[in-house]
Amino acid sequence: MQRLLYLSLAVMLATACEQSSDTETKRVVLTGIDTSLQPGDDFFTYANHIWYDTAQIPASQTGVGSYSFLNFPQRIRLQGILDSLAGSKSPAGSIAQKVGDFYASGMDTTAINQRGYEPITPVLARIDAVTDVPSMLQLVAEELQMGDGSMLGFYVGPDDKQSNVNIAQFYQTGTGLPERDYYFKTDSSTRAIQEAYKKYLATLFELTGTEAATATQNATITYGIEEQLATAHRTNIELRDVKANYNKMAVATLAENHPNLGWTALLGYLGLQVDSVNVGQPAYYDQLNALLKSVTIQDWKVYLKANVLTSYANYLSQPFADASFAYRKSLTGQAVRKPRAEQMTQAVDRSLGHSLAQLYVKKYFPEEAKQRMTVLVDNLKKAFEARIDKLDWMSDSTKAKAKEKLAAFNEKIGYPDKWRDYTDVGVKRDTYFENRLSANRNAYRYNLKKAGQPVDRTEWLTTPPTVTAYNYPPLNEIVFPAGILQSPYFDLYADDALNYGGIGMVIGHEITHSFDDQGAQYDKDGNVTNWWTETDYEKFKARTQQVIDQYNSFTVLDSISIKGALTVGENTADIAGVAIAYDAFKLTAQGQDTTKLDGFTPDQRFFISIARIWRVKTRDEFLRMYVNTNSHSPAQWRVNGPLMNFTPFYEAFDVQPGDKMYKPEEERITVW
């Protein structure tokens, strides 16, 4: 069955677009639509019903379809590259050798299983040797550099108040459940996840030879410490407050406030020589400082062992990986583990992503795609500027600032001009665990050396084959990796209606993130500063509150409501993204025409394309976790939410009062 699945995916990738023999009428045939349904009742279902009812979620996946789930067939492409390299001998130190041998080492499950948990015995012994808090913190700092963060969250990134310089940043961490509320909710679904997590911890201890009763006790100790740390965590909604999460502090002040943490020595262990850092969530480090005194050193050692085990479980033998999957299954509903080749492809992408990306881009990303995307981005920016000019709620002075910010955008398309260097990553075919740690250490050093240095505005925060797009406000940039520049988002052989409704909507979405509830607080240079008039900003907040209120009313799985305050940025970007893409589409020849293709007008094909790019089907368990933790709305509401607020959609499909998506014109939300 797995072979048939791969064959089906290969066919899908090969036939995703059908080019007409007449190159003047390039088009893609639309499928999956159920024309027996009323489009104004539930457009997501109208456009996707036939596909949705027949789509099968592979047992090894949590969902199927577009967006992040398109990474599944994408990994098959990458796997093909890696299989070829693993089966050949390449020059030592070359890209081909490193990615091929890294992949091969992970595929050698016989060698991995023979080692059991032997690779982590040195660090477990070091934990046993800890006698006090200072020696423990030294170990914690050194383990962080290997990929085990335990109680410290650390990265280096642009200073929000001086965005041309990187600053060391610390954030809340220390817990194993998806987010803080999982420790405190008492519903049956959450309790089941809590118990699955405790069982996971106990199992890992047992696999290292701990007696069952002691292993259970160790799990309880670990969970108890995590629960105490979680009390000081900000919620996911609170983490959206840009200004509240910027707390630049002198190291001397931190050292005085947190004597148990010993910041001066701790930063030295991390390799940092700085006089100030940003502490995103100070309450977490206040709590950690207190717990370092109130929790016994013996219990902390149990906690640290649990973190080592969970951090490295998937690098170890099969029983450890199975325990990790059993816990993840409780969160996502995924029926069986992903095939080893898929797991290792993902591991290579995470560890040597830019090396693998160079091979991917060469094989799968034509230069014409980059050129076409540049035109699309330019057109969407023009459309957004025109919308700014027409806003009736914004003053001319704020409009001028908004247009300055738009004009200052940095656009990154396809792949970076400068690739990451992995020279110091040691890779051998027979040492998978060590290969992973070497890559982790490389990533840490790459991050560390940026502290106090000018920001590199050419840097990419994702690997080019990943199916995603992002906006990064501190750099005022929008990024569209090669991975998303494929059907159904983008197709060189598609008509404008589909490309503007597909990747055009994504471009508009990412542009708008610079003007959502978070992005709007950054100026054209990426600094958090007030570039609005006070009156305009109050009007803006009132409109985003409308978005929050509306999405709070949308339900998922018949009982769970979307968290409007958590998803407001993404929902604002979705609503505006559709409008900007539509305006840009109307500037094209096809956008001004009414000629039908496959029975649909250009406008109808545009809106169907929007529904098609969010064509996703997931497991209920995954969807439940997604709503609780993700800043995006579920796929159905990424379609229906924006469209019920957009009058041209009503006109294209004759949506009338009585249709379930219908809203009176005065209730349709427009932010941008």
JSON list of N, CA and C in Angstrom, two decimals, residues 257-281:
[
{"chain": "A", "resi": 257, "resn": "ASN", "atom": "N", "xyz": [18.96, 40.57, 40.16]},
{"chain": "A", "resi": 257, "resn": "ASN", "atom": "CA", "xyz": [17.58, 40.10, 40.35]},
{"chain": "A", "resi": 257, "resn": "ASN", "atom": "C", "xyz": [17.49, 38.59, 40.48]},
{"chain": "A", "resi": 258, "resn": "HIS", "atom": "N", "xyz": [18.41, 37.87, 39.84]},
{"chain": "A", "resi": 258, "resn": "HIS", "atom": "CA", "xyz": [18.35, 36.41, 39.81]},
{"chain": "A", "resi": 258, "resn": "HIS", "atom": "C", "xyz": [19.67, 35.82, 40.30]},
{"chain": "A", "resi": 259, "resn": "PRO", "atom": "N", "xyz": [19.94, 35.92, 41.58]},
{"chain": "A", "resi": 259, "resn": "PRO", "atom": "CA", "xyz": [21.23, 35.42, 42.09]},
{"chain": "A", "resi": 259, "resn": "PRO", "atom": "C", "xyz": [21.41, 33.91, 41.90]},
{"chain": "A", "resi": 260, "resn": "ASN", "atom": "N", "xyz": [20.31, 33.16, 41.91]},
{"chain": "A", "resi": 260, "resn": "ASN", "atom": "CA", "xyz": [20.43, 31.70, 41.75]},
{"chain": "A", "resi": 260, "resn": "ASN", "atom": "C", "xyz": [20.79, 31.31, 40.33]},
{"chain": "A", "resi": 261, "resn": "LEU", "atom": "N", "xyz": [20.39, 32.13, 39.35]},
{"chain": "A", "resi": 261, "resn": "LEU", "atom": "CA", "xyz": [20.72, 31.85, 37.96]},
{"chain": "A", "resi": 261, "resn": "LEU", "atom": "C", "xyz": [22.16, 32.22, 37.64]},
{"chain": "A", "resi": 262, "resn": "GLY", "atom": "N", "xyz": [22.71, 33.20, 38.35]},
{"chain": "A", "resi": 262, "resn": "GLY", "atom": "CA", "xyz": [24.10, 33.57, 38.10]},
{"chain": "A", "resi": 262, "resn": "GLY", "atom": "C", "xyz": [24.34, 33.95, 36.65]},
{"chain": "A", "resi": 263, "resn": "TRP", "atom": "N", "xyz": [23.66, 35.00, 36.20]},
{"chain": "A", "resi": 263, "resn": "TRP", "atom": "CA", "xyz": [23.65, 35.34, 34.78]},
{"chain": "A", "resi": 263, "resn": "TRP", "atom": "C", "xyz": [25.05, 35.56, 34.20]},
{"chain": "A", "resi": 264, "resn": "THR", "atom": "N", "xyz": [25.92, 36.18, 34.92]},
{"chain": "A", "resi": 264, "resn": "THR", "atom": "CA", "xyz": [27.26, 36.48, 34.36]},
{"chain": "A", "resi": 264, "resn": "THR", "atom": "C", "xyz": [27.98, 35.19, 34.00]},
{"chain": "A", "resi": 265, "resn": "ALA", "atom": "N", "xyz": [28.01, 34.25, 34.92]},
{"chain": "A", "resi": 265, "resn": "ALA", "atom": "CA", "xyz": [28.66, 32.97, 34.63]},
{"chain": "A", "resi": 265, "resn": "ALA", "atom": "C", "xyz": [27.89, 32.20, 33.56]},
{"chain": "A", "resi": 266, "resn": "LEU", "atom": "N", "xyz": [26.55, 32.25, 33.63]},
{"chain": "A", "resi": 266, "resn": "LEU", "atom": "CA", "xyz": [25.71, 31.51, 32.68]},
{"chain": "A", "resi": 266, "resn": "LEU", "atom": "C", "xyz": [25.97, 31.98, 31.25]},
{"chain": "A", "resi": 267, "resn": "LEU", "atom": "N", "xyz": [26.03, 33.28, 31.05]},
{"chain": "A", "resi": 267, "resn": "LEU", "atom": "CA", "xyz": [26.30, 33.80, 29.71]},
{"chain": "A", "resi": 267, "resn": "LEU", "atom": "C", "xyz": [27.68, 33.38, 29.24]},
{"chain": "A", "resi": 268, "resn": "GLY", "atom": "N", "xyz": [28.62, 33.32, 30.16]},
{"chain": "A", "resi": 268, "resn": "GLY", "atom": "CA", "xyz": [29.95, 32.84, 29.79]},
{"chain": "A", "resi": 268, "resn": "GLY", "atom": "C", "xyz": [29.93, 31.39, 29.32]},
{"chain": "A", "resi": 269, "resn": "TYR", "atom": "N", "xyz": [29.17, 30.56, 30.01]},
{"chain": "A", "resi": 269, "resn": "TYR", "atom": "CA", "xyz": [29.03, 29.16, 29.60]},
{"chain": "A", "resi": 269, "resn": "TYR", "atom": "C", "xyz": [28.41, 29.06, 28.20]},
{"chain": "A", "resi": 270, "resn": "LEU", "atom": "N", "xyz": [27.52, 30.01, 27.89]},
{"chain": "A", "resi": 270, "resn": "LEU", "atom": "CA", "xyz": [26.87, 30.00, 26.57]},
{"chain": "A", "resi": 270, "resn": "LEU", "atom": "C", "xyz": [27.77, 30.57, 25.47]},
{"chain": "A", "resi": 271, "resn": "GLY", "atom": "N", "xyz": [28.90, 31.16, 25.87]},
{"chain": "A", "resi": 271, "resn": "GLY", "atom": "CA", "xyz": [29.81, 31.74, 24.89]},
{"chain": "A", "resi": 271, "resn": "GLY", "atom": "C", "xyz": [29.48, 33.18, 24.56]},
{"chain": "A", "resi": 272, "resn": "LEU", "atom": "N", "xyz": [28.68, 33.83, 25.40]},
{"chain": "A", "resi": 272, "resn": "LEU", "atom": "CA", "xyz": [28.24, 35.20, 25.14]},
{"chain": "A", "resi": 272, "resn": "LEU", "atom": "C", "xyz": [29.07, 36.20, 25.94]},
{"chain": "A", "resi": 273, "resn": "GLN", "atom": "N", "xyz": [29.47, 37.26, 25.27]},
{"chain": "A", "resi": 273, "resn": "GLN", "atom": "CA", "xyz": [30.14, 38.37, 25.94]},
{"chain": "A", "resi": 273, "resn": "GLN", "atom": "C", "xyz": [29.36, 39.64, 25.59]},
{"chain": "A", "resi": 274, "resn": "VAL", "atom": "N", "xyz": [28.33, 39.91, 26.37]},
{"chain": "A", "resi": 274, "resn": "VAL", "atom": "CA", "xyz": [27.44, 41.04, 26.12]},
{"chain": "A", "resi": 274, "resn": "VAL", "atom": "C", "xyz": [27.11, 41.73, 27.44]},
{"chain": "A", "resi": 275, "resn": "ASP", "atom": "N", "xyz": [26.71, 42.98, 27.35]},
{"chain": "A", "resi": 275, "resn": "ASP", "atom": "CA", "xyz": [26.35, 43.69, 28.58]},
{"chain": "A", "resi": 275, "resn": "ASP", "atom": "C", "xyz": [24.85, 43.83, 28.77]},
{"chain": "A", "resi": 276, "resn": "SER", "atom": "N", "xyz": [24.06, 43.45, 27.74]},
{"chain": "A", "resi": 276, "resn": "SER", "atom": "CA", "xyz": [22.61, 43.49, 27.86]},
{"chain": "A", "resi": 276, "resn": "SER", "atom": "C", "xyz": [21.99, 42.42, 26.97]},
{"chain": "A", "resi": 277, "resn": "VAL", "atom": "N", "xyz": [20.79, 41.98, 27.34]},
{"chain": "A", "resi": 277, "resn": "VAL", "atom": "CA", "xyz": [20.05, 40.98, 26.57]},
{"chain": "A", "resi": 277, "resn": "VAL", "atom": "C", "xyz": [18.57, 41.35, 26.61]},
{"chain": "A", "resi": 278, "resn": "ASN", "atom": "N", "xyz": [17.80, 40.77, 25.71]},
{"chain": "A", "resi": 278, "resn": "ASN", "atom": "CA", "xyz": [16.34, 40.92, 25.77]},
{"chain": "A", "resi": 278, "resn": "ASN", "atom": "C", "xyz": [15.75, 39.69, 26.44]},
{"chain": "A", "resi": 279, "resn": "VAL", "atom": "N", "xyz": [14.98, 39.89, 27.49]},
{"chain": "A", "resi": 279, "resn": "VAL", "atom": "CA", "xyz": [14.28, 38.79, 28.16]},
{"chain": "A", "resi": 279, "resn": "VAL", "atom": "C", "xyz": [12.81, 38.91, 27.79]},
{"chain": "A", "resi": 280, "resn": "GLY", "atom": "N", "xyz": [12.38, 38.07, 26.88]},
{"chain": "A", "resi": 280, "resn": "GLY", "atom": "CA", "xyz": [11.02, 38.20, 26.35]},
{"chain": "A", "resi": 280, "resn": "GLY", "atom": "C", "xyz": [9.94, 38.10, 27.41]},
{"chain": "A", "resi": 281, "resn": "GLN", "atom": "N", "xyz": [10.07, 37.12, 28.30]},
{"chain": "A", "resi": 281, "resn": "GLN", "atom": "CA", "xyz": [9.05, 36.87, 29.32]},
{"chain": "A", "resi": 281, "resn": "GLN", "atom": "C", "xyz": [9.75, 36.81, 30.69]}
]
